[in-house]
Coordinates of N, CA and C in Angstrom, one line a residue:
X1 N 0.8 -1.0 0.4 CA 0.7 0.1 0.2 C 1.0 1.0 0.0
X2 N 1.4 0.8 1.2 CA 2.9 2.5 0.4 C 2.9 2.5 -0.5
X3 N 3.7 1.2 -0.6 CA 4.0 1.9 -2.8 C 3.0 2.7 -3.9
X4 N 2.3 1.8 -3.8 CA 0.7 2.7 -4.4 C 0.5 4.1 -3.5
X5 N 1.0 4.5 -2.4 CA 0.4 5.8 -2.1 C 1.5 6.5 -2.5
X6 N 2.6 5.8 -2.7 CA 4.3 6.7 -3.9 C 4.4 6.9 -5.2
X7 N 3.5 5.7 -5.4 CA 3.0 6.1 -7.1 C 2.0 7.0 -7.1
X8 N 1.1 7.2 -6.5 CA -0.3 8.1 -7.2 C 0.4 10.1 -6.7
X9 N 1.0 9.3 -5.9 CA 1.8 11.1 -4.6 C 0.8 10.8 -3.8
X10 N -0.7 11.5 -3.6 CA -1.7 11.1 -2.3 C -3.0 10.1 -3.3
X11 N -3.6 10.1 -2.0 CA -5.1 9.7 -2.5 C -6.0 9.0 -0.9
X12 N -7.1 9.4 -1.5 CA -7.7 9.0 -0.6 C -8.0 7.4 -0.1
X13 N -8.7 7.2 1.0 CA -8.8 5.6 1.2 C -9.7 5.4 0.5
X14 N -10.8 6.4 -0.2 CA -11.5 5.3 -1.6 C -11.0 4.8 -2.9
X15 N -10.1 5.4 -3.3 CA -8.4 5.1 -3.9 C -7.2 3.9 -3.2
X16 N -7.6 3.8 -2.4 CA -7.6 2.3 -1.8 C -7.9 1.3 -1.7
X17 N -9.1 2.2 -1.4 CA -9.9 0.7 -1.9 C -9.7 0.2 -2.6
X18 N -9.9 0.6 -3.7 CA -10.9 0.2 -5.1 C -9.6 -0.9 -6.0
X19 N -8.3 -0.2 -5.4 CA -7.6 -0.6 -6.4 C -6.6 -1.8 -4.9
X20 N -6.8 -2.0 -4.3 CA -6.5 -3.0 -3.3 C -7.7 -4.0 -3.0
X21 N -9.0 -3.4 -3.5 CA -10.4 -4.4 -3.4 C -10.2 -5.0 -1.9
X22 N -11.2 -4.3 -1.1 CA -10.8 -4.0 0.3 C -12.5 -3.4 0.5
X23 N -13.0 -4.4 1.6 CA -14.3 -2.6 1.6 C -13.2 -1.9 2.6
X24 N -14.0 -0.2 2.1 CA -13.5 0.9 3.4 C -13.5 0.4 4.2
X25 N -14.2 -0.1 5.8 CA -14.2 -0.3 7.1 C -12.3 -0.6 7.0
X26 N -12.3 -2.1 6.3 CA -10.9 -2.8 6.7 C -9.7 -2.2 5.7
X27 N -9.9 -1.1 4.9 CA -9.0 -0.5 4.4 C -9.1 0.8 5.1
X28 N -10.3 1.0 6.1 CA -9.1 2.1 7.2 C -8.7 1.8 8.3
X29 N -9.0 0.8 9.2 CA -8.3 0.5 9.7 C -7.4 -0.2 9.2
X30 N -7.0 -1.7 8.7 CA -5.5 -1.8 7.5 C -4.3 0.1 8.1
X31 N -5.2 1.2 7.7 CA -4.0 2.4 7.5 C -4.2 2.8 9.6
X32 N -5.0 2.7 9.8 CA -4.6 3.7 11.3 C -4.1 2.5 12.0
X33 N -4.2 1.0 11.7 CA -3.1 0.0 12.4 C -1.6 0.0 11.7
X34 N -1.5 0.3 10.8 CA -0.6 -0.2 10.4 C 0.4 1.0 9.4
X35 N -0.1 1.7 8.8 CA -0.2 2.9 8.2 C -0.1 4.1 9.4
X36 N 0.3 4.7 10.1 CA 0.2 6.1 10.9 C 1.7 6.5 10.7
X37 N 3.0 5.8 11.4 CA 3.7 6.0 11.0 C 5.1 6.8 9.9
X38 N 4.3 6.4 8.4 CA 4.9 6.6 7.6 C 3.5 7.0 7.0
X39 N 2.3 8.4 6.8 CA 1.6 9.4 6.9 C 1.7 10.4 7.4
X40 N 1.4 11.5 6.5 CA 0.8 12.4 6.5 C -0.7 12.0 5.5
X41 N -1.2 12.8 6.9 CA -3.3 13.1 6.6 C -3.0 15.0 6.4
X42 N -4.0 14.8 5.9 CA -4.9 16.3 4.9 C -6.5 15.7 5.1
X43 N -7.4 16.7 4.7 CA -8.6 17.0 4.0 C -8.9 17.6 3.4
X44 N -10.2 17.0 1.8 CA -9.9 17.8 0.9 C -11.9 17.4 0.3
X45 N -12.6 18.6 0.1 CA -13.3 18.5 0.3 C -14.0 17.4 1.5
X46 N -13.7 17.0 2.9 CA -14.1 16.6 3.5 C -14.0 14.9 4.0
X47 N -12.9 14.8 2.6 CA -12.6 13.6 2.3 C -11.0 13.3 3.2
X48 N -10.6 12.6 3.5 CA -8.7 12.0 4.4 C -8.4 11.3 3.3
X49 N -7.3 12.8 2.9 CA -6.2 11.8 1.9 C -5.2 11.9 3.0
X50 N -3.9 10.8 2.5 CA -3.4 11.0 2.9 C -1.7 10.4 1.8
X51 N -0.7 10.6 2.4 CA 0.4 10.9 1.3 C 1.5 10.8 3.2
X52 N 2.7 10.1 1.6 CA 4.3 9.4 3.1 C 5.0 10.7 3.2
X53 N 5.1 10.1 4.4 CA 5.9 11.7 5.0 C 7.6 10.7 4.3
X54 N 8.7 11.6 5.5 CA 10.3 11.2 5.3 C 9.7 9.7 5.6
X55 N 9.7 9.4 6.5 CA 9.8 7.6 7.4 C 9.6 7.1 6.2
X56 N 8.0 7.3 5.9 CA 7.2 6.3 4.1 C 8.1 6.3 3.4
X57 N 8.7 7.0 2.5 CA 9.4 7.2 1.9 C 10.6 6.5 2.0
X58 N 11.5 6.8 3.3 CA 13.0 6.3 3.5 C 12.1 4.4 3.5
X59 N 11.3 4.1 4.0 CA 10.9 3.1 4.6 C 10.7 1.8 2.8
X60 N 10.2 2.1 1.9 CA 10.1 1.7 0.5 C 11.4 2.8 0.0
X61 N 12.5 3.2 0.2 CA 13.5 3.7 -0.5 C 13.1 4.6 -1.7
X62 N 11.7 5.7 -1.8 CA 11.3 6.1 -2.5 C 12.9 7.3 -2.3
X63 N 12.5 7.8 -4.1 CA 13.5 8.9 -4.4 C 12.4 10.3 -4.2
X64 N 11.3 10.1 -4.4 CA 10.6 10.8 -4.8 C 10.8 12.3 -3.9
X65 N 10.5 13.4 -4.4 CA 10.3 14.5 -3.5 C 8.6 14.3 -3.2
X66 N 9.2 15.2 -1.5 CA 8.0 15.3 -1.0 C 6.5 15.9 -1.8
X67 N 5.2 15.0 -1.4 CA 3.9 15.8 -2.6 C 3.7 17.3 -1.8
X68 N 3.2 18.1 -2.5 CA 3.0 19.5 -1.9 C 1.0 19.7 -1.8
X69 N 1.0 20.0 -0.9 CA -0.7 19.7 -0.8 C -0.7 21.0 -2.0
X70 N -0.7 21.8 -1.7 CA -1.6 23.2 -3.2 C -1.5 22.1 -4.5
X71 N -0.9 21.1 -5.0 CA -1.4 20.0 -6.0 C -2.5 19.2 -5.5
X72 N -3.0 19.8 -4.5 CA -4.0 18.5 -3.7 C -5.1 18.3 -5.0
X73 N -5.9 18.8 -5.7 CA -7.0 18.8 -6.4 C -6.8 18.1 -8.2
X74 N -5.2 18.5 -8.6 CA -5.3 18.4 -9.4 C -4.3 16.5 -9.2
X75 N -3.8 16.3 -8.0 CA -3.8 14.7 -7.8 C -4.8 14.1 -7.8
X76 N -5.0 14.5 -7.3 CA -6.9 13.4 -6.7 C -7.7 13.1 -8.1
X77 N -7.6 14.3 -8.7 CA -8.6 13.7 -10.6 C -7.8 13.0 -11.5
X78 N -6.0 13.1 -11.3 CA -5.3 11.8 -12.1 C -6.0 10.9 -11.0
X79 N -5.8 10.5 -10.1 CA -6.0 8.9 -9.5 C -6.9 8.8 -10.2
X80 N -8.5 9.4 -10.8 CA -9.2 9.0 -11.3 C -9.1 8.2 -12.1
X81 N -8.0 9.2 -12.9 CA -7.8 8.6 -14.1 C -6.9 7.3 -14.2
X82 N -6.1 6.7 -13.5 CA -5.0 6.0 -13.4 C -6.7 4.8 -13.5
X83 N -7.5 4.6 -12.2 CA -8.5 4.1 -12.1 C -9.3 3.8 -12.8
X84 N -9.7 4.9 -13.6 CA -10.8 4.6 -15.1 C -9.5 4.0 -16.2
X85 N -8.8 3.3 -16.2 CA -7.5 2.8 -17.4 C -6.7 1.6 -16.1
X86 N -8.5 1.4 -15.2 CA -8.1 0.3 -14.6 C -6.3 0.3 -14.0
X87 N -5.8 0.9 -13.4 CA -4.6 1.2 -12.1 C -3.6 0.2 -13.4
X88 N -2.8 1.2 -14.0 CA -1.9 0.0 -15.4 C -1.0 0.0 -14.5
X89 N 0.3 -1.2 -15.0 CA 1.1 -1.5 -13.9 C 2.4 -1.0 -14.2
X90 N 2.4 0.0 -15.5 CA 3.7 1.3 -15.9 C 3.5 2.6 -15.9
X91 N 2.3 2.8 -14.8 CA 1.9 3.7 -15.0 C 3.2 5.2 -14.3
X92 N 3.4 5.7 -14.8 CA 4.2 7.7 -14.4 C 3.8 8.4 -14.4
X93 N 3.8 9.6 -13.1 CA 3.1 10.6 -13.2 C 4.8 11.4 -13.4
X94 N 4.7 12.4 -14.4 CA 5.2 13.6 -14.4 C 6.2 13.1 -15.3
X95 N 6.2 12.6 -16.5 CA 6.6 11.9 -17.6 C 6.9 12.6 -18.8
X96 N 8.3 13.0 -18.6 CA 9.3 14.0 -20.2 C 9.0 12.9 -20.9
X97 N 8.4 13.7 -22.4 CA 9.7 13.2 -23.6 C 9.9 14.0 -24.1
X98 N 11.6 13.0 -24.5 CA 11.9 14.5 -25.3 C 13.2 13.8 -26.3
X99 N 13.0 14.9 -27.3 CA 13.7 14.6 -28.2 C 14.6 14.9 -29.0
X100 N 15.2 14.0 -30.2 CA 16.7 15.7 -30.3 C 16.1 16.3 -31.8
X101 N 16.8 16.8 -31.9 CA 15.8 18.3 -33.4 C 16.9 17.7 -34.4
X102 N 16.5 18.9 -35.0 CA 18.2 18.7 -36.7 C 19.3 19.4 -35.9
X103 N 20.8 18.7 -35.9 CA 21.4 19.2 -35.7 C 21.9 21.0 -36.1
X104 N 22.3 22.3 -35.6 CA 22.2 23.3 -35.7 C 23.3 23.2 -37.2
X105 N 22.6 24.6 -38.5 CA 23.3 24.7 -39.0 C 24.6 26.2 -38.7
X106 N 25.9 25.9 -39.5 CA 26.5 27.1 -38.9 C 26.5 28.6 -38.5
X107 N 25.7 28.5 -40.1 CA 25.0 29.8 -39.9 C 24.5 30.4 -38.8
X108 N 22.7 28.8 -37.8 CA 22.4 29.2 -36.8 C 23.1 29.6 -35.5
X109 N 24.3 28.6 -35.9 CA 24.9 29.0 -34.8 C 25.9 30.5 -34.9
X110 N 26.0 31.4 -35.8 CA 26.7 32.7 -35.9 C 25.7 33.7 -35.2
X111 N 24.2 33.1 -35.8 CA 22.7 34.2 -35.3 C 22.3 34.0 -34.1
X112 N 22.9 32.9 -33.6 CA 22.6 32.2 -32.2 C 23.6 32.1 -30.9
X113 N 24.7 33.6 -31.9 CA 25.7 32.1 -30.8 C 25.6 34.2 -29.6
X114 N 24.7 35.1 -29.0 CA 24.7 35.3 -27.9 C 23.6 34.5 -27.1
X115 N 23.5 33.3 -27.9 CA 22.6 32.2 -27.1 C 22.6 31.0 -26.4
X116 N 21.8 30.9 -26.0 CA 22.3 29.2 -25.0 C 22.1 28.0 -26.1
X117 N 22.1 27.0 -27.4 CA 21.8 26.9 -27.8 C 21.3 24.9 -27.7
X118 N 19.9 24.8 -28.0 CA 19.7 23.1 -27.4 C 19.3 22.4 -29.0
X119 N 20.0 21.4 -28.9 CA 19.5 21.1 -30.6 C 18.4 19.5 -29.7
X120 N 17.7 19.5 -28.0 CA 16.5 18.9 -27.6 C 15.2 19.6 -28.3
X121 N 14.4 19.1 -27.9 CA 12.7 19.1 -27.4 C 12.3 18.6 -26.3
X122 N 10.9 19.5 -25.4 CA 10.7 18.3 -24.0 C 9.4 19.1 -24.6
X123 N 8.3 17.9 -23.4 CA 6.9 17.9 -23.3 C 6.8 17.3 -22.2
X124 N 6.7 18.0 -20.7 CA 5.7 16.7 -19.8 C 4.5 17.0 -19.5
X125 N 4.4 15.2 -19.3 CA 2.6 14.8 -19.6 C 2.5 14.4 -17.7
X126 N 1.4 14.5 -17.4 CA 1.0 14.5 -16.7 C 1.4 12.8 -15.3
X127 N 1.2 11.8 -17.0 CA 1.2 11.2 -16.3 C 1.2 10.3 -18.1
X128 N 1.9 8.6 -17.8 CA 2.2 8.1 -18.9 C 1.9 6.7 -18.9
X129 N 1.5 5.9 -19.2 CA 1.3 4.5 -19.0 C 1.2 3.4 -20.8
X130 N 1.4 2.3 -21.1 CA 1.9 2.0 -22.0 C 0.9 0.8 -21.6
X131 N -0.4 0.7 -23.0 CA -1.5 -1.1 -23.0 C -0.7 -1.0 -24.6
X132 N -1.5 -2.7 -25.0 CA -1.4 -3.5 -26.0 C 0.1 -2.2 -27.4
X133 N 1.2 -2.8 -26.6 CA 1.9 -1.8 -27.6 C 1.9 -0.4 -27.7
X134 N 1.3 0.3 -26.9 CA 0.8 2.0 -27.8 C 1.5 2.5 -26.2
X135 N 2.1 3.4 -26.1 CA 1.7 4.9 -25.2 C 0.3 5.5 -25.2
X136 N 0.1 5.6 -23.9 CA -0.9 6.7 -23.6 C 0.1 7.6 -22.5
X137 N -0.9 10.0 -22.9 CA 0.5 10.7 -22.6 C -0.9 11.2 -21.8
X138 N -1.4 11.3 -20.7 CA -2.1 12.3 -19.8 C -2.4 13.1 -19.8
X139 N -3.1 13.9 -20.0 CA -3.5 15.0 -19.3 C -4.4 15.7 -18.4
X140 N -4.1 15.9 -17.0 CA -5.3 16.0 -16.0 C -5.3 18.2 -16.1
X141 N -7.0 18.7 -17.1 CA -6.7 20.1 -16.8 C -7.7 20.4 -16.1
X142 N -7.1 20.8 -14.6 CA -8.8 21.0 -14.2 C -8.9 22.4 -13.5
X143 N -7.5 23.0 -13.6 CA -7.1 24.9 -13.6 C -6.4 25.0 -14.0
X144 N -6.2 24.5 -15.0 CA -4.8 25.5 -16.3 C -5.6 26.3 -17.0
X145 N -4.8 27.2 -17.3 CA -5.6 28.4 -17.7 C -5.8 28.1 -19.5
X146 N -6.9 28.5 -20.1 CA -7.0 27.7 -21.1 C -5.4 28.0 -22.6
X147 N -4.5 28.9 -22.1 CA -3.8 29.2 -23.0 C -3.0 28.8 -23.1
X148 N -2.2 28.4 -21.6 CA -1.3 27.0 -21.2 C -1.5 26.3 -22.3
X149 N -3.2 25.2 -21.7 CA -3.3 23.8 -22.3 C -3.4 24.3 -23.4
X150 N -3.3 25.1 -25.2 CA -3.1 25.7 -26.2 C -1.3 25.9 -26.2
X151 N -1.2 26.6 -25.9 CA 0.8 26.0 -25.8 C 0.9 24.6 -25.8
X152 N 0.6 24.0 -24.9 CA 1.4 22.6 -24.4 C 0.8 21.2 -25.9
X153 N -0.1 22.4 -26.2 CA -0.9 21.5 -27.7 C -0.1 21.3 -28.8
X154 N 0.4 22.7 -28.7 CA 1.0 23.0 -29.9 C 2.8 22.4 -29.3
X155 N 3.1 22.5 -28.3 CA 4.5 21.3 -27.7 C 3.9 20.2 -28.7
X156 N 3.6 19.2 -28.6 CA 2.4 18.4 -28.3 C 2.8 17.4 -30.2
X157 N 2.1 18.8 -30.5 CA 2.3 18.9 -31.8 C 3.7 18.9 -33.0
X158 N 4.5 19.3 -32.4 CA 5.8 19.7 -32.6 C 6.5 18.7 -32.4
X159 N 6.8 17.6 -31.0 CA 7.5 16.5 -30.7 C 6.7 15.4 -31.0
X160 N 5.9 15.0 -31.3 CA 5.3 13.4 -30.7 C 5.3 13.2 -32.0
X161 N 5.3 13.5 -34.1 CA 5.6 13.4 -35.2 C 7.3 12.8 -34.7
X162 N 8.1 13.7 -34.2 CA 9.6 12.9 -34.4 C 9.4 11.6 -33.4
X163 N 8.9 11.7 -32.2 CA 9.6 10.2 -31.8 C 8.6 9.1 -32.3
X164 N 7.3 9.2 -33.6 CA 7.2 7.5 -34.4 C 8.3 7.2 -34.0
X165 N 9.2 6.8 -34.7 CA 10.5 6.7 -34.8 C 10.9 5.5 -33.6
X166 N 11.2 6.6 -32.6 CA 11.5 6.3 -31.0 C 10.7 5.1 -30.4
X167 N 9.4 5.7 -30.8 CA 8.5 4.6 -30.1 C 7.4 3.6 -31.1
X168 N 8.3 3.7 -32.5 CA 7.7 2.8 -33.9 C 5.8 3.1 -33.1
X169 N 5.7 3.8 -32.9 CA 4.4 4.1 -33.6 C 3.8 5.3 -32.7
X170 N 2.7 6.1 -32.9 CA 2.6 6.8 -32.3 C 1.8 7.2 -31.5
X171 N 2.4 7.8 -30.0 CA 0.7 7.8 -28.8 C 0.1 8.9 -28.7
X172 N -0.7 8.2 -27.8 CA -2.2 8.1 -27.8 C -2.4 9.8 -26.4
X173 N -2.6 11.1 -26.9 CA -2.3 11.4 -25.8 C -4.0 11.9 -25.4
X174 N -4.2 12.1 -24.5 CA -5.8 11.6 -24.0 C -5.9 13.4 -23.0
X175 N -6.8 13.5 -23.0 CA -6.9 15.1 -22.1 C -8.3 15.0 -21.4
X176 N -8.1 15.4 -20.2 CA -9.4 14.6 -18.8 C -9.4 16.0 -18.2
X177 N -10.7 17.0 -18.4 CA -10.7 18.1 -18.4 C -12.0 18.6 -17.4
X178 N -12.3 19.4 -16.8 CA -13.2 19.5 -15.9 C -15.0 20.3 -16.2
X179 N -15.1 21.1 -17.4 CA -16.5 21.3 -18.3 C -16.7 21.0 -19.4
X180 N -17.3 20.9 -20.2 CA -18.4 20.3 -22.1 C -17.7 21.9 -22.2
X181 N -17.4 23.4 -22.0 CA -16.8 24.0 -22.7 C -15.6 24.2 -22.7
X182 N -15.0 23.5 -22.1 CA -13.2 23.2 -21.6 C -13.2 21.7 -22.7
X183 N -13.5 21.3 -22.9 CA -13.7 20.1 -23.5 C -14.1 20.6 -25.3
X184 N -14.6 21.5 -25.3 CA -15.3 21.6 -26.5 C -13.4 22.8 -26.9
X185 N -13.4 23.4 -26.6 CA -12.5 24.5 -27.1 C -10.8 23.3 -27.4
X186 N -10.4 22.0 -26.4 CA -9.1 21.4 -26.0 C -9.5 20.6 -27.5
X187 N -10.7 19.8 -28.2 CA -11.1 19.2 -29.7 C -10.5 20.1 -30.5
X188 N -11.2 21.5 -30.5 CA -11.0 22.4 -31.4 C -9.8 22.4 -31.5
X189 N -8.6 22.7 -30.6 CA -7.1 23.2 -31.0 C -6.6 21.4 -31.6
X190 N -6.7 20.3 -31.1 CA -6.2 19.4 -31.2 C -6.7 18.8 -33.0
X191 N -8.2 19.0 -32.9 CA -8.5 19.1 -34.8 C -7.3 19.6 -36.2
X192 N -7.3 19.0 -36.7 CA -6.6 18.5 -37.6 C -4.4 18.9 -37.9
X193 N -4.5 18.2 -36.1 CA -3.0 17.8 -35.7 C -2.8 16.6 -36.1
X194 N -1.6 15.9 -36.3 CA -0.6 15.0 -36.3 C -0.8 14.2 -34.9
X195 N -2.0 14.0 -33.7 CA -2.3 13.9 -32.7 C -3.3 13.2 -32.4
X196 N -2.3 11.7 -32.3 CA -3.9 10.5 -31.9 C -4.4 10.9 -30.3
X197 N -5.3 11.8 -30.5 CA -5.9 11.9 -29.2 C -7.3 12.1 -28.8
X198 N -7.5 11.9 -28.3 CA -9.2 11.6 -26.9 C -9.3 12.8 -25.8
X199 N -10.4 13.3 -25.9 CA -10.7 14.7 -24.7 C -11.9 13.5 -23.8
X200 N -12.1 13.9 -22.9 CA -13.4 13.4 -21.9 C -13.0 14.6 -20.6
X201 N -14.6 14.1 -20.0 CA -14.7 15.0 -19.1 C -15.0 14.0 -17.4
X202 N -14.0 14.7 -16.4 CA -14.6 14.1 -15.9 C -15.6 13.0 -15.2
X203 N -16.6 13.9 -15.5 CA -17.9 13.4 -14.8 C -18.2 12.1 -16.1
X204 N -17.1 12.0 -17.1 CA -17.7 10.9 -18.4 C -16.9 9.8 -17.9
X205 N -16.2 9.7 -16.7 CA -15.4 8.8 -16.5 C -16.0 7.8 -15.2
X206 N -17.0 8.8 -14.2 CA -17.1 8.4 -13.2 C -18.4 6.8 -12.8

């Protein structure tokens, strides 16, 4: 269970209950009897939320940074996506895709002589997992400014076509968002791009 909490960052008791297929009461008792020394607790919308403390991370050998309570809403919504996909075994939070760009020409180097040049491009997905030979990239949109969403879609549009050779296929991008209005805007920006994608609201996966 500590490994599950570490993988997801923060969890509600009902998340652990569903993942480990226990009754809510049994899960709550397990947490109180066995996990207390290794976790911190807080509340979000009247539900208890738990995450590993320093002793918990040390006990399982985790090298992850301490969780930031300011990201609690985003983290818990990401957990709902994890459950929606039936708890992928290779799920990774904060997954960075990085690819090499074509080498700079001599003219580029001269023009940009006062700038630090980089021949890589990257974008960070909120999560990633693989299934049936395909890479699935997850974006959780709950409070992000829509201009930032558009900018991130542009980054995906630039990078994903370049990583096809590396992955031997085109990754699938999923956006999960909070309202139908935001869903329509995301679909509009993704339309016509060389991106395999799907957009859903959180209500659609509950």
